[in-house]
Short mmCIF file of C-alpha atoms in Angstrom, two decimals:
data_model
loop_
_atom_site.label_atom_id
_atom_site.label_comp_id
_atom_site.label_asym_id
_atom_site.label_seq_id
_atom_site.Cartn_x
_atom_site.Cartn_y
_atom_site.Cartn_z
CA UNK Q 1 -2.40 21.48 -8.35
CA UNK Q 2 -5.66 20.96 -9.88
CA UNK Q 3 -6.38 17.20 -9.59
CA UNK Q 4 -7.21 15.05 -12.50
CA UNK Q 5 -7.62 11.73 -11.30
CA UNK Q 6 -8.89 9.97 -7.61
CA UNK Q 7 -6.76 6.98 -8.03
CA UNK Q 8 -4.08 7.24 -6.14
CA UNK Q 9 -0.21 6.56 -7.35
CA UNK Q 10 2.62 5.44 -4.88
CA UNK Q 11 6.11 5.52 -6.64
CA UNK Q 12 9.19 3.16 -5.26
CA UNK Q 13 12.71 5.73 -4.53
CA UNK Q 14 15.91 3.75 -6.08
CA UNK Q 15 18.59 4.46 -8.18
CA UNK Q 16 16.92 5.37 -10.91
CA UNK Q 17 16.00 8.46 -9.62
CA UNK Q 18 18.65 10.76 -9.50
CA UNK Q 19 17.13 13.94 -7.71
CA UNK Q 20 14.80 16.81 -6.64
CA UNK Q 21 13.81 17.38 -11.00
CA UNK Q 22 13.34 13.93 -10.92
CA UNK Q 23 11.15 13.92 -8.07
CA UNK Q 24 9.33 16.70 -9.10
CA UNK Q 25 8.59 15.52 -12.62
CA UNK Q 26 7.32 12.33 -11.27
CA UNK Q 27 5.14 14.51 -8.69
CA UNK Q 28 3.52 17.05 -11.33
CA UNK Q 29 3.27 13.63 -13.38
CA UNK Q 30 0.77 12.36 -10.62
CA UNK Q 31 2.25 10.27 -8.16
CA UNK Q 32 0.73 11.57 -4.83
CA UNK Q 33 3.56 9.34 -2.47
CA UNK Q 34 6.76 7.74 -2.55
CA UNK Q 35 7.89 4.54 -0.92
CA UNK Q 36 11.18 3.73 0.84
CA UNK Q 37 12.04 0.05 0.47
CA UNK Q 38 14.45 -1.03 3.12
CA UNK Q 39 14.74 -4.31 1.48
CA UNK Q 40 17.36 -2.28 -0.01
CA UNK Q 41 19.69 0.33 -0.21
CA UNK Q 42 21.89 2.22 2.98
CA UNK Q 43 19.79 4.45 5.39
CA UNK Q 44 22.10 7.24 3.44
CA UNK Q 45 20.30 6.79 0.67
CA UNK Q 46 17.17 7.17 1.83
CA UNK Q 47 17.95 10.09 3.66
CA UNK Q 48 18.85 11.39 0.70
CA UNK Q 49 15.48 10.49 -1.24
CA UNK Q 50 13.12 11.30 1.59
CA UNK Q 51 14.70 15.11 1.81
CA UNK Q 52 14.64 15.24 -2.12
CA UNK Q 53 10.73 14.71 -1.58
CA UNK Q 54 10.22 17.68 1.38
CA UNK Q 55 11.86 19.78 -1.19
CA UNK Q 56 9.76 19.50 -4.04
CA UNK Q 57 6.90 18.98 -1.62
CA UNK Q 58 8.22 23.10 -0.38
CA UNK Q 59 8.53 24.06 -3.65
CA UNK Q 60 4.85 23.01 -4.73
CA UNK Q 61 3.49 23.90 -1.81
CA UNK Q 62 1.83 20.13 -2.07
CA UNK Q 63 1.97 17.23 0.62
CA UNK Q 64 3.15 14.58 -0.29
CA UNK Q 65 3.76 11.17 2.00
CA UNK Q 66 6.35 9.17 2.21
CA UNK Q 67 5.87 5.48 3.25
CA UNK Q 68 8.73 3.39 4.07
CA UNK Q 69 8.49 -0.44 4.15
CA UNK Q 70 9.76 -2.74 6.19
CA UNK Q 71 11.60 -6.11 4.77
CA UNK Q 72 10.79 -8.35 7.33
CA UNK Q 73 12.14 -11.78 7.95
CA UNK Q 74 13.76 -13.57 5.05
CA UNK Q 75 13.65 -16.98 4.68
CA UNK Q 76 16.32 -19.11 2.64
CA UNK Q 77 17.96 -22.22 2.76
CA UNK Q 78 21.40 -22.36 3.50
CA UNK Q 79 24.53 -22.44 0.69
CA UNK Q 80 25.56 -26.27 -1.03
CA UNK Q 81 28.74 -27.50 -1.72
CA UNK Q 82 28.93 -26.62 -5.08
CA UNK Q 83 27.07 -23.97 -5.28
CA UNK Q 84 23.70 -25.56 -6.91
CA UNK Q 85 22.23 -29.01 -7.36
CA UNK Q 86 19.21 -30.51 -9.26
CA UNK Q 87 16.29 -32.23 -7.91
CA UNK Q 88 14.72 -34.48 -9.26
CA UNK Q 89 10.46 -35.15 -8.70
CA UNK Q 90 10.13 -37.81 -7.06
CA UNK Q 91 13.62 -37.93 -4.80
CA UNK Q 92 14.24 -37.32 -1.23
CA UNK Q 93 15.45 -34.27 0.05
CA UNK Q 94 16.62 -33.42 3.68
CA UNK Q 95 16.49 -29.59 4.93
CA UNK Q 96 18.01 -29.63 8.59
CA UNK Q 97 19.41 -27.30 10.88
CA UNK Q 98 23.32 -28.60 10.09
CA UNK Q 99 25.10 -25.58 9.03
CA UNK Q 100 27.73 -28.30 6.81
CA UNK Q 101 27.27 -27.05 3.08
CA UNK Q 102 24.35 -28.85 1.08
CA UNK Q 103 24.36 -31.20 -1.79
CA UNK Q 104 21.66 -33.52 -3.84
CA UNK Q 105 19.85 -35.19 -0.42
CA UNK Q 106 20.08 -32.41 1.96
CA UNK Q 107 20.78 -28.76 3.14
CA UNK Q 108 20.82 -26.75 6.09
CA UNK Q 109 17.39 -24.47 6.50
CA UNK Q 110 18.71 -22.10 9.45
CA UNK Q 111 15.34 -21.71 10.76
CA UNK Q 112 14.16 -23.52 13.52
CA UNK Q 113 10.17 -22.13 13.46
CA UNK Q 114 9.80 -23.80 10.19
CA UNK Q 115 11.10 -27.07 11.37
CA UNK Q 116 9.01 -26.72 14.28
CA UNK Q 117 5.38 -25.99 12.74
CA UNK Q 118 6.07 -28.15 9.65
CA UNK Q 119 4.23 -31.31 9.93
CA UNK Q 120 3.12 -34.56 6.68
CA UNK Q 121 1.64 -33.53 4.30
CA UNK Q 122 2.53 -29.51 3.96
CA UNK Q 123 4.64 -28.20 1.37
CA UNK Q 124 7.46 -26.38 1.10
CA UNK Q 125 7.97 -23.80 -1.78
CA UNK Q 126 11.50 -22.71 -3.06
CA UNK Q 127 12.81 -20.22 -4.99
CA UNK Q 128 9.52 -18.26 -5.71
CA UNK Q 129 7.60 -20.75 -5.82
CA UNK Q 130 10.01 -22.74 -8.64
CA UNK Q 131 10.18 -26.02 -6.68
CA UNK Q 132 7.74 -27.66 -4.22
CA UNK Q 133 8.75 -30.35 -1.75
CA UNK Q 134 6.13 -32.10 0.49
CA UNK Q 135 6.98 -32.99 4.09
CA UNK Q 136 7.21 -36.63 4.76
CA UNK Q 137 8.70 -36.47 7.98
CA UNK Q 138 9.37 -34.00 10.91
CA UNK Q 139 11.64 -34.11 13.53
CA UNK Q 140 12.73 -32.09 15.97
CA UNK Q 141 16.28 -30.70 14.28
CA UNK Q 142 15.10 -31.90 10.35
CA UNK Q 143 12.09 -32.69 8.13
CA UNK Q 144 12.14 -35.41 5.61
CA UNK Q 145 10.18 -34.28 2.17
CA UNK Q 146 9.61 -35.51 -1.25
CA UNK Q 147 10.24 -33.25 -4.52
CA UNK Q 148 7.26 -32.65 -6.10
CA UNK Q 149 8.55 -29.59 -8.67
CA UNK Q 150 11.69 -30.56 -9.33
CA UNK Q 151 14.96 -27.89 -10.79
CA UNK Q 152 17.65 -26.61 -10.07
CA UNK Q 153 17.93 -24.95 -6.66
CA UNK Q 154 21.21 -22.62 -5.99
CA UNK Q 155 22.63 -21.11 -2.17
CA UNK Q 156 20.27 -19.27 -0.52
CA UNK Q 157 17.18 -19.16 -2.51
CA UNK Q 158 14.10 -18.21 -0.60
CA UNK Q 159 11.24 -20.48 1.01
CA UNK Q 160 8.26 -19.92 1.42
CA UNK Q 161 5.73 -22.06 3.92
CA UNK Q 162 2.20 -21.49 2.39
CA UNK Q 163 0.05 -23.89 5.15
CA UNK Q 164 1.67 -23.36 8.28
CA UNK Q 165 1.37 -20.26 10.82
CA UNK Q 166 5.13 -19.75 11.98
CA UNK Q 167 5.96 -18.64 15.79
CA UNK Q 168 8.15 -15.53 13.91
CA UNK Q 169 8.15 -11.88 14.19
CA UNK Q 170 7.07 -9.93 11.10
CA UNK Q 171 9.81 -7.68 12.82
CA UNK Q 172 13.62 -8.62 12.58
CA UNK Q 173 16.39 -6.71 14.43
CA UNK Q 174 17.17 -5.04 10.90
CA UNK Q 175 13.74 -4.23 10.87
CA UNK Q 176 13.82 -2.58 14.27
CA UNK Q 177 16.84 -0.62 13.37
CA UNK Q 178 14.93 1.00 10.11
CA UNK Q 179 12.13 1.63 12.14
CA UNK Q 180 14.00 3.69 14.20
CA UNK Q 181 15.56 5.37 11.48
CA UNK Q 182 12.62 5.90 9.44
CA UNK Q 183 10.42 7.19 12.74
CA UNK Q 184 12.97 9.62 13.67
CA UNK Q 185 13.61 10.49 9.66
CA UNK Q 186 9.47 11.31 9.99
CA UNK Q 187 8.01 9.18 7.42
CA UNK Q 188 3.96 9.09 7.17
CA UNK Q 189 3.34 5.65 6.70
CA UNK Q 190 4.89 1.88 7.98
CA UNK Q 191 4.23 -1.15 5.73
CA UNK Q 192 5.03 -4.24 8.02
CA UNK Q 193 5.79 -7.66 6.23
CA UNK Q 194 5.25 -10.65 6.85
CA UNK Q 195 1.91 -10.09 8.66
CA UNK Q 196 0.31 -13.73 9.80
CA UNK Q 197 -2.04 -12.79 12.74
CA UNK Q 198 -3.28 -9.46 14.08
CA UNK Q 199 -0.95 -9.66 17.36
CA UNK Q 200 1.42 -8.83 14.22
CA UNK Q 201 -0.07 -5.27 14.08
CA UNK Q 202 -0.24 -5.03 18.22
CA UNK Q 203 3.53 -5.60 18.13
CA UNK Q 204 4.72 -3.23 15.31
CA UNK Q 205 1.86 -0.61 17.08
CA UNK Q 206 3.92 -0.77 20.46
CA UNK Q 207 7.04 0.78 18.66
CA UNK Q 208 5.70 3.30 16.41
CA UNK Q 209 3.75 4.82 19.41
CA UNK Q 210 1.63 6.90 17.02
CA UNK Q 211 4.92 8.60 15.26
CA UNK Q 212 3.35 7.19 11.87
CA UNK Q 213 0.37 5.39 10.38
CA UNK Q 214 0.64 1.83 9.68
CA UNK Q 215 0.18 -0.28 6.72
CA UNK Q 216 -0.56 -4.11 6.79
CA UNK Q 217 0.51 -6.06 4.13
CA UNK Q 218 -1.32 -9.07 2.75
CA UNK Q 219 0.93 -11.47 1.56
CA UNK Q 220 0.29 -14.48 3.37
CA UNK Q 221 -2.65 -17.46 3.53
CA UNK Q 222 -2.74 -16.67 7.58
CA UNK Q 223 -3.32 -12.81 6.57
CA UNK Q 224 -5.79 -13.23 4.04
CA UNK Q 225 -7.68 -15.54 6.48
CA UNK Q 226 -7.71 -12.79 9.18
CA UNK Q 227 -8.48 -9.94 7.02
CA UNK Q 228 -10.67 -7.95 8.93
CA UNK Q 229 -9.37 -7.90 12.28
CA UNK Q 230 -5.66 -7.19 10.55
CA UNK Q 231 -7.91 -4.35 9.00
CA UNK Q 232 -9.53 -3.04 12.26
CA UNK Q 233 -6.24 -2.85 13.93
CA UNK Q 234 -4.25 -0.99 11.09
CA UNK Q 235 -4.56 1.96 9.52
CA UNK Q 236 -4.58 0.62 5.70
CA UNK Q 237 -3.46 -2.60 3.80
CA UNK Q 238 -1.52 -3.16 0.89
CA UNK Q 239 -2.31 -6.55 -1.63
CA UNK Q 240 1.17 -7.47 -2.00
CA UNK Q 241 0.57 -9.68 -4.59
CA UNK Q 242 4.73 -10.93 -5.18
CA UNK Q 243 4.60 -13.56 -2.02
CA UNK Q 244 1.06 -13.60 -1.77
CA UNK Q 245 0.79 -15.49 -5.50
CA UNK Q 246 3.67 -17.63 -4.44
CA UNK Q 247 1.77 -18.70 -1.38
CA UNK Q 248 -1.66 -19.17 -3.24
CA UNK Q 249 -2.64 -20.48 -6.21
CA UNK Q 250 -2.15 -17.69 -9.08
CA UNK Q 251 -5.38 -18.04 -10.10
CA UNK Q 252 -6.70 -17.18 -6.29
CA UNK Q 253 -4.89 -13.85 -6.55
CA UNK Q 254 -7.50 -11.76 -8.31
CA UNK Q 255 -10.20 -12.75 -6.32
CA UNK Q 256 -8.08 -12.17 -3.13
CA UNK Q 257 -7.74 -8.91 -4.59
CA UNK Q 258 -11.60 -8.30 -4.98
CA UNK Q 259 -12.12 -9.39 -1.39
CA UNK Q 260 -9.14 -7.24 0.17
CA UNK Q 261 -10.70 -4.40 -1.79
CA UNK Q 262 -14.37 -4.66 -0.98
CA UNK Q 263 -13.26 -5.19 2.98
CA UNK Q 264 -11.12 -2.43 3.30
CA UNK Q 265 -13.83 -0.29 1.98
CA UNK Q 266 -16.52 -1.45 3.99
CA UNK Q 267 -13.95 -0.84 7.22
CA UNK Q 268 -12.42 2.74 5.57
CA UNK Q 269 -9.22 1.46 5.36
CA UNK Q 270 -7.09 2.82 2.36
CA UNK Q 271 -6.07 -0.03 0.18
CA UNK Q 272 -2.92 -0.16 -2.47
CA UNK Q 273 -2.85 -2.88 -4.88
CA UNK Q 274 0.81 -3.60 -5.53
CA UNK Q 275 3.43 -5.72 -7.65
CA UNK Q 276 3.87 -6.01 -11.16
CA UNK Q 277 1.40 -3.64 -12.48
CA UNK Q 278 3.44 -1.96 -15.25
CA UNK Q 279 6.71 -4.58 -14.92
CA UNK Q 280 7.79 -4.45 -18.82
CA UNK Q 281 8.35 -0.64 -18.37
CA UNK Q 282 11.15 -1.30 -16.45
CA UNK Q 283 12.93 -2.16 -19.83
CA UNK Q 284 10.09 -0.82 -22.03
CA UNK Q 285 8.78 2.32 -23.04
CA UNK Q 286 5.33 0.55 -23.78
CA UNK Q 287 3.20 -1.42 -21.23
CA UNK Q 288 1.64 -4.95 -22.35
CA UNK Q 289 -2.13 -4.65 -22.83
CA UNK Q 290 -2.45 -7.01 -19.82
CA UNK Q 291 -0.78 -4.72 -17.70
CA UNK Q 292 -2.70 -1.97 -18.77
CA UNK Q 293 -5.91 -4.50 -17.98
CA UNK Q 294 -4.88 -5.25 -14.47
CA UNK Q 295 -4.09 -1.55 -13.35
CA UNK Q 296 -7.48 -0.37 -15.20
CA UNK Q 297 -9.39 -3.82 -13.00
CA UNK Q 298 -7.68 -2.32 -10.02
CA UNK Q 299 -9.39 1.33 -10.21
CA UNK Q 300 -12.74 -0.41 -11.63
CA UNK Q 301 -12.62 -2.01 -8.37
CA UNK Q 302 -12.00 0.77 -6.14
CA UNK Q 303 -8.98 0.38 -5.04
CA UNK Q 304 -7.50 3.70 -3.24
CA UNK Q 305 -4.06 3.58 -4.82
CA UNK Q 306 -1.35 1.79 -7.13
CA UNK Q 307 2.07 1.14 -6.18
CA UNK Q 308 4.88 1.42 -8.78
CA UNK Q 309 7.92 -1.09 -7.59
CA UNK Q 310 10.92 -1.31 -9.88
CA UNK Q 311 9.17 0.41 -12.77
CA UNK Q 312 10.43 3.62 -10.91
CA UNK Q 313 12.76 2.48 -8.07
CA UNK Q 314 15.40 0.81 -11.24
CA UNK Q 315 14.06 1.00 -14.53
CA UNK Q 316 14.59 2.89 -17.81
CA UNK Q 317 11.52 4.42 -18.10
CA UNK Q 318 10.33 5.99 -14.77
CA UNK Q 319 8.93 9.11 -15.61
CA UNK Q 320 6.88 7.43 -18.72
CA UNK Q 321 5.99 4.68 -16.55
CA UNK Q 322 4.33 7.09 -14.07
CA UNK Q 323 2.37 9.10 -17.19
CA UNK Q 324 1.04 5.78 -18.53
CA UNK Q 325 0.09 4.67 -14.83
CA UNK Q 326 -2.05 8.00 -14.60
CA UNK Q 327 -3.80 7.57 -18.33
CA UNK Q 328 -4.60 4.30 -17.41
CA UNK Q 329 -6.60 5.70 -14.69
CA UNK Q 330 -8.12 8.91 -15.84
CA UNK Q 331 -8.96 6.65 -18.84
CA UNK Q 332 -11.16 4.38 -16.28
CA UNK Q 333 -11.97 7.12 -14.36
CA UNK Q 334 -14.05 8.53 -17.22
CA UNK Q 335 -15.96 5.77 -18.29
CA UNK Q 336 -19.26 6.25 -18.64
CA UNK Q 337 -20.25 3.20 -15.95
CA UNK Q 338 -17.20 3.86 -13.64
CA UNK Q 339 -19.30 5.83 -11.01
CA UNK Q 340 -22.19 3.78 -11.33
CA UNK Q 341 -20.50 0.76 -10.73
CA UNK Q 342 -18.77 2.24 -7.20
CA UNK Q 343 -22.03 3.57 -6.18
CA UNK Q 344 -23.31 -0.37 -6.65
CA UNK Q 345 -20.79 -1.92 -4.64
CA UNK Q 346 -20.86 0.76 -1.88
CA UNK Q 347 -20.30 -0.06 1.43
CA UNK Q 348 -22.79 0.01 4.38
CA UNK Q 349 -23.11 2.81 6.40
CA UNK Q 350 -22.48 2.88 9.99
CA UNK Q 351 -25.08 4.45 12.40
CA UNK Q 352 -22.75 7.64 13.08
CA UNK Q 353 -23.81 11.36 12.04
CA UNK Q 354 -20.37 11.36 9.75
CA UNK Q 355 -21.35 8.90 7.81
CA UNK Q 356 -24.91 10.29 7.42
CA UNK Q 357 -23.29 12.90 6.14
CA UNK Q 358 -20.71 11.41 3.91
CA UNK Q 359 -23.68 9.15 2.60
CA UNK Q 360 -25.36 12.27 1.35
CA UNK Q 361 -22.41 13.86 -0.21
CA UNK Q 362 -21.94 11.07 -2.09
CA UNK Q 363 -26.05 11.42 -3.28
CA UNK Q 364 -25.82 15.30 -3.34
CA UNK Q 365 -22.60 15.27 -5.87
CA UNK Q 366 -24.62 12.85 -8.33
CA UNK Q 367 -28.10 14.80 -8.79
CA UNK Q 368 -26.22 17.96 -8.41
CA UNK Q 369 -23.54 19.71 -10.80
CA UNK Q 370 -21.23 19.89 -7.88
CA UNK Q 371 -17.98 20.92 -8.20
CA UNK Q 372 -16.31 19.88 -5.18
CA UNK Q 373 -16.71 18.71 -1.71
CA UNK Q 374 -14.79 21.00 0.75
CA UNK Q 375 -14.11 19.04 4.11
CA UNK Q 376 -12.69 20.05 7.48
CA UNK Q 377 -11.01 18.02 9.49
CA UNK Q 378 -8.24 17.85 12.10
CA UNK Q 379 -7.18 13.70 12.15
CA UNK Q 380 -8.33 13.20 8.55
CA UNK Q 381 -11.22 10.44 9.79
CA UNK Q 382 -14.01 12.40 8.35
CA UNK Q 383 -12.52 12.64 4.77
CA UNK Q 384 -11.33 8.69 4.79
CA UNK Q 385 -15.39 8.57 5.56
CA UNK Q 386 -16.28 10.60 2.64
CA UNK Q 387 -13.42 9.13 0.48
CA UNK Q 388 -15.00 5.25 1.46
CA UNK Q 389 -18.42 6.65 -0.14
CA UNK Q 390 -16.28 7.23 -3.75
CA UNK Q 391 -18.36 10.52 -4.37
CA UNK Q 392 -18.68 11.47 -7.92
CA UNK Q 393 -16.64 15.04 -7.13
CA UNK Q 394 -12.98 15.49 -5.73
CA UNK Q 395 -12.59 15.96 -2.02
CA UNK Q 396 -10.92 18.59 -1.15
CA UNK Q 397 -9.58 18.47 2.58
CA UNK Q 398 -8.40 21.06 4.48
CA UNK Q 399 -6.59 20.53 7.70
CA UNK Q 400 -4.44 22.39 10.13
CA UNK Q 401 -2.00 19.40 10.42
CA UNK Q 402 0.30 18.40 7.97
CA UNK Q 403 0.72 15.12 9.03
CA UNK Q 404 -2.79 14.32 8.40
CA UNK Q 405 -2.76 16.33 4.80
CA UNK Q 406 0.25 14.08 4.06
CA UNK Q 407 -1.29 10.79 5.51
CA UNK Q 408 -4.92 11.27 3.12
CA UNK Q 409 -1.89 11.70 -0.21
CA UNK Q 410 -3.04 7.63 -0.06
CA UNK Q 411 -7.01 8.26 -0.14
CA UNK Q 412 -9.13 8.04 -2.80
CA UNK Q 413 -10.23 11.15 -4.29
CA UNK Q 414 -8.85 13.32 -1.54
CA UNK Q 415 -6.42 16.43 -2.15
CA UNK Q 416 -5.43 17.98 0.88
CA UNK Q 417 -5.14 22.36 2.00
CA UNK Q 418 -2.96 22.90 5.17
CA UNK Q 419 -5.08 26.21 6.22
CA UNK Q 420 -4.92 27.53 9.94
CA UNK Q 421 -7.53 26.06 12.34
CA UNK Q 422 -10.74 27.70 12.36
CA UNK Q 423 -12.47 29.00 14.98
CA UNK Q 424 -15.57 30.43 14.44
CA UNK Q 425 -18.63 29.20 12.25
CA UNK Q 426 -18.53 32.37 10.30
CA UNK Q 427 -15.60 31.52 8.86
CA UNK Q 428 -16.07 27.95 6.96
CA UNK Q 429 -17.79 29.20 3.99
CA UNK Q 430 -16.18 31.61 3.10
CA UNK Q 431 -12.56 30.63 3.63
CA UNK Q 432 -13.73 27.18 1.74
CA UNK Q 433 -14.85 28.75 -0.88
CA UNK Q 434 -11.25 30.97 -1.48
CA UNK Q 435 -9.44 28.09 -1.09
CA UNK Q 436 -11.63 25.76 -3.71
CA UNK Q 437 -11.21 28.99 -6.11
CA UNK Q 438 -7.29 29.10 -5.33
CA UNK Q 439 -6.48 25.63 -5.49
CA UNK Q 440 -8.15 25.87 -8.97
CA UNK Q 441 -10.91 23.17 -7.91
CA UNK Q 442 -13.97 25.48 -7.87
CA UNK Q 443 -14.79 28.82 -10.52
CA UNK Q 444 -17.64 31.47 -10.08
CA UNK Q 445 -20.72 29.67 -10.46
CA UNK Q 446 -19.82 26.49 -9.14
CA UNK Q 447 -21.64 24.61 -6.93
CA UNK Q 448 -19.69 23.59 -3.88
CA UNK Q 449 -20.73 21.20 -0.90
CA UNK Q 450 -19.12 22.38 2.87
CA UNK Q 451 -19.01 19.69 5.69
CA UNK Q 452 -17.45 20.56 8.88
CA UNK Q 453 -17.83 19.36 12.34
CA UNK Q 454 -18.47 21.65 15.26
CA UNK Q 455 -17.10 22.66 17.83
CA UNK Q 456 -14.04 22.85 15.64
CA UNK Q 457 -10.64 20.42 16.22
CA UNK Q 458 -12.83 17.75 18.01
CA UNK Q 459 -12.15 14.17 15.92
CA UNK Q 460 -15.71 12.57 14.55
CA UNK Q 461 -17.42 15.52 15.13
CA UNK Q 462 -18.66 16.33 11.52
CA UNK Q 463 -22.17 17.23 11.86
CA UNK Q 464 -22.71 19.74 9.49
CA UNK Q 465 -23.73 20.41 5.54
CA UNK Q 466 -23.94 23.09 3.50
CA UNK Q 467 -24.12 24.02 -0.38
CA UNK Q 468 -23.06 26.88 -1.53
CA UNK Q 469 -22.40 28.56 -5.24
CA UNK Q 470 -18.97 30.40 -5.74
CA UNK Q 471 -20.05 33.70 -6.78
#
């Protein structure tokens, strides 16, 4: 498949898609990976979706990764008496660890780590944010707050605890159960929730034991405030911008979204911005023109991918949802300042011979007509270099391993080749050069950049450059 765009889409599996044409329609419309949210549906069903995609990822001889992501802990208060009640700003309102139905002045909250690291002063946000209480009082078994956003607030809504670091796992026993599942099913990718600290991304490390790559998701104050070292210690990050605008002021979120962006880059971490992007289109044929704004603000600022929730997982429109999605971005894409303003906010180069190289890939493919960038490589590390460089030309890499072709589907610019491993010098030209003229990336008289690392299937090794014209 001749690529037409670097941008990156990951599509949400649900019940909206109904098979292998769906899948592949959605595919040859350009999404380039598919999520698995275990927040819902039965392992079943996504057993069912996951072999839907290695079928249409046989049939186009294409990889394409599946990420599955993990729910993490949910946090609600308990049910009331009569179902609901209204609070009123101003009143007092008790949340305690009694399990006796709520009503008007109090209800259970069956969570002792909030009650434990709430403390005067910090507030409590319910229902998505709908209501805010401030904490008057802590004790050991209750806190005593005041309603600040009043409403009406129904069994089992969610809270969420924007200033205080709780002593939880981002990793329930549900959540160790789909792990499980979803390691042995072989997924690519692991988005943990509810990351607060970057023991989080120790902890969720220990059980994947290198059986996937893992994805950190920014969604909370704590995160945001330990970026990089979440960063460092994952393998990419995802803005989940649904909790992460509950937890911060909505007009934080877009610069949040700048910073996540530019420090993933700078580390070469692939980064998905996520939630809401084309939301009306789950009922709409048509976007908004603000949605349209905010996915085209997401490529402008480099961003490696954009994640499609309901839009495709239960809406009406999938299919046009995921066309719209990929004119949005070739639109971008072919501005005339897009590549100028990437090359602008580049990231600093590290004192390493790959990124010397990928440094003047990114120079050669802007004074030269150059076609493509052909790049070996065995873990994928020295095309996630080139990618973090956002070179004018498509990357094409070619890998024995499908794991790592199907791990790069989330890179920017990168299209991946599963070729044998190479073995002698001799052979890197010219089999790069077939396989830029196969995949339909490179014609005769194209000028085509080679970097490869030798000796061959040694990680970080790329050391070498060449450009060559397709005759």
């Amino acid at each position: 498949m001749t690529p037409d765009k670097k941008v990156k889409i990951l599509a949400t599996l649900g019940p909206a898609i109904k098979g292998i044409d769906d899948i592949r329609q959605l595919v040859e419309a350009g999404v380039n990976l598919f999520r698995l949210n275990f927040s819902h549906g039965e392992h079943a069903d996504h057993a069912q979706r996951y072999q839907w995609v290695r079928e249409v990822e046989r049939q186009l001889n294409y990889p394409i990764g599946i990420l599955m992501d993990l729910q993490g802990p949910k946090l609600r208060v308990g049910r009331f008496a009569e179902g609901k009640v209204n609070l009123d700003r101003g009143q007092a309102f008790r949340l305690d660890l009694d399990a006796t139905p709520g009503d008007a002045r109090r209800v259970n909250l069956p969570h002792p780590e909030i009650i434990e690291a709430l403390e005067p002063g910090m507030n409590l946000l319910l229902d998505d944010g709908r209501l805010r209480l401030r904490v008057t009082a802590s004790h050991a078994d209750a806190v005593e707050t005041e309603v600040v956003a009043g409403g009406e607030l129904s069994d089992r809504k969610g809270v969420n605890v924007p200033e205080a670091v709780l002593q939880l796992s981002p990793l329930t026993a549900k959540d160790r159960r789909d792990l499980a599942f979803g390691l042995d099913l072989g997924v690519d990718w692991v988005a943990l929730s509810f990351v607060q600290r970057p023991e989080d991304i120790v902890e969720a490390r220990a059980l994947i034991q290198g059986r996937a790559y893992l994805m950190a998701k920014i969604e909370k104050p704590s995160a945001v405030q330990h970026l990089e070292e979440i960063a460092r210690l994952c393998d990419a990050i995802m803005v989940a911008r649904g909790d992460l605008g509950v937890e911060v002021p909505a007009e934080n979120v877009p610069r949040i979204q700048k910073d996540i962006i530019r420090t993933c880059r700078q580390l070469g971490r692939p980064v998905v911005v996520a939630t809401q992007m084309l939301e009306s289109m789950r009922f709409s044929p048509a976007p908004t023109r603000a949605e349209v704004t905010d996915v085209a603000n997401a490529v402008a600022e480099g961003t490696d991918a954009v994640m499609l929730s309901a839009e495709t997982a239960s809406g009406d429109y999938p299919l046009e949802t995921v066309q719209m999605m990929s004119k949005i971005i070739r639109q971008v894409e072919n501005g005339p300042d897009f590549q100028s303003q990437l090359d602008v906010s580049r990231p600093q180069a590290e004192a390493t011979a790959s990124d010397a190289i990928s440094c003047a890939i990114r120079r050669i493919s802007s004074i030269l007509p150059v076609q493509v960038l052909v790049n070996y490589t065995e873990s994928g590390s020295s095309s996630l270099r080139a990618s973090r460089e956002r070179p004018k030309a498509p990357i094409l890499s070619l890998t024995p391993n499908l794991e790592t072709a199907r791990r790069l589907t989330l890179a920017w610019g990168i299209y991946s080749v599963v070729n044998e491993r190479l073995h002698k010098v001799e052979e890197v030209t010219s089999t790069a050069l077939e396989i830029a003229q196969a995949q339909g990336m490179a014609q005769r008289g194209d000028t085509v950049v080679i970097t490869a690392g030798v000796p061959f299937g040694q990680p970080g090794s790329t050391n070498s450059l060449r450009i060559e014209t397709l005759g």
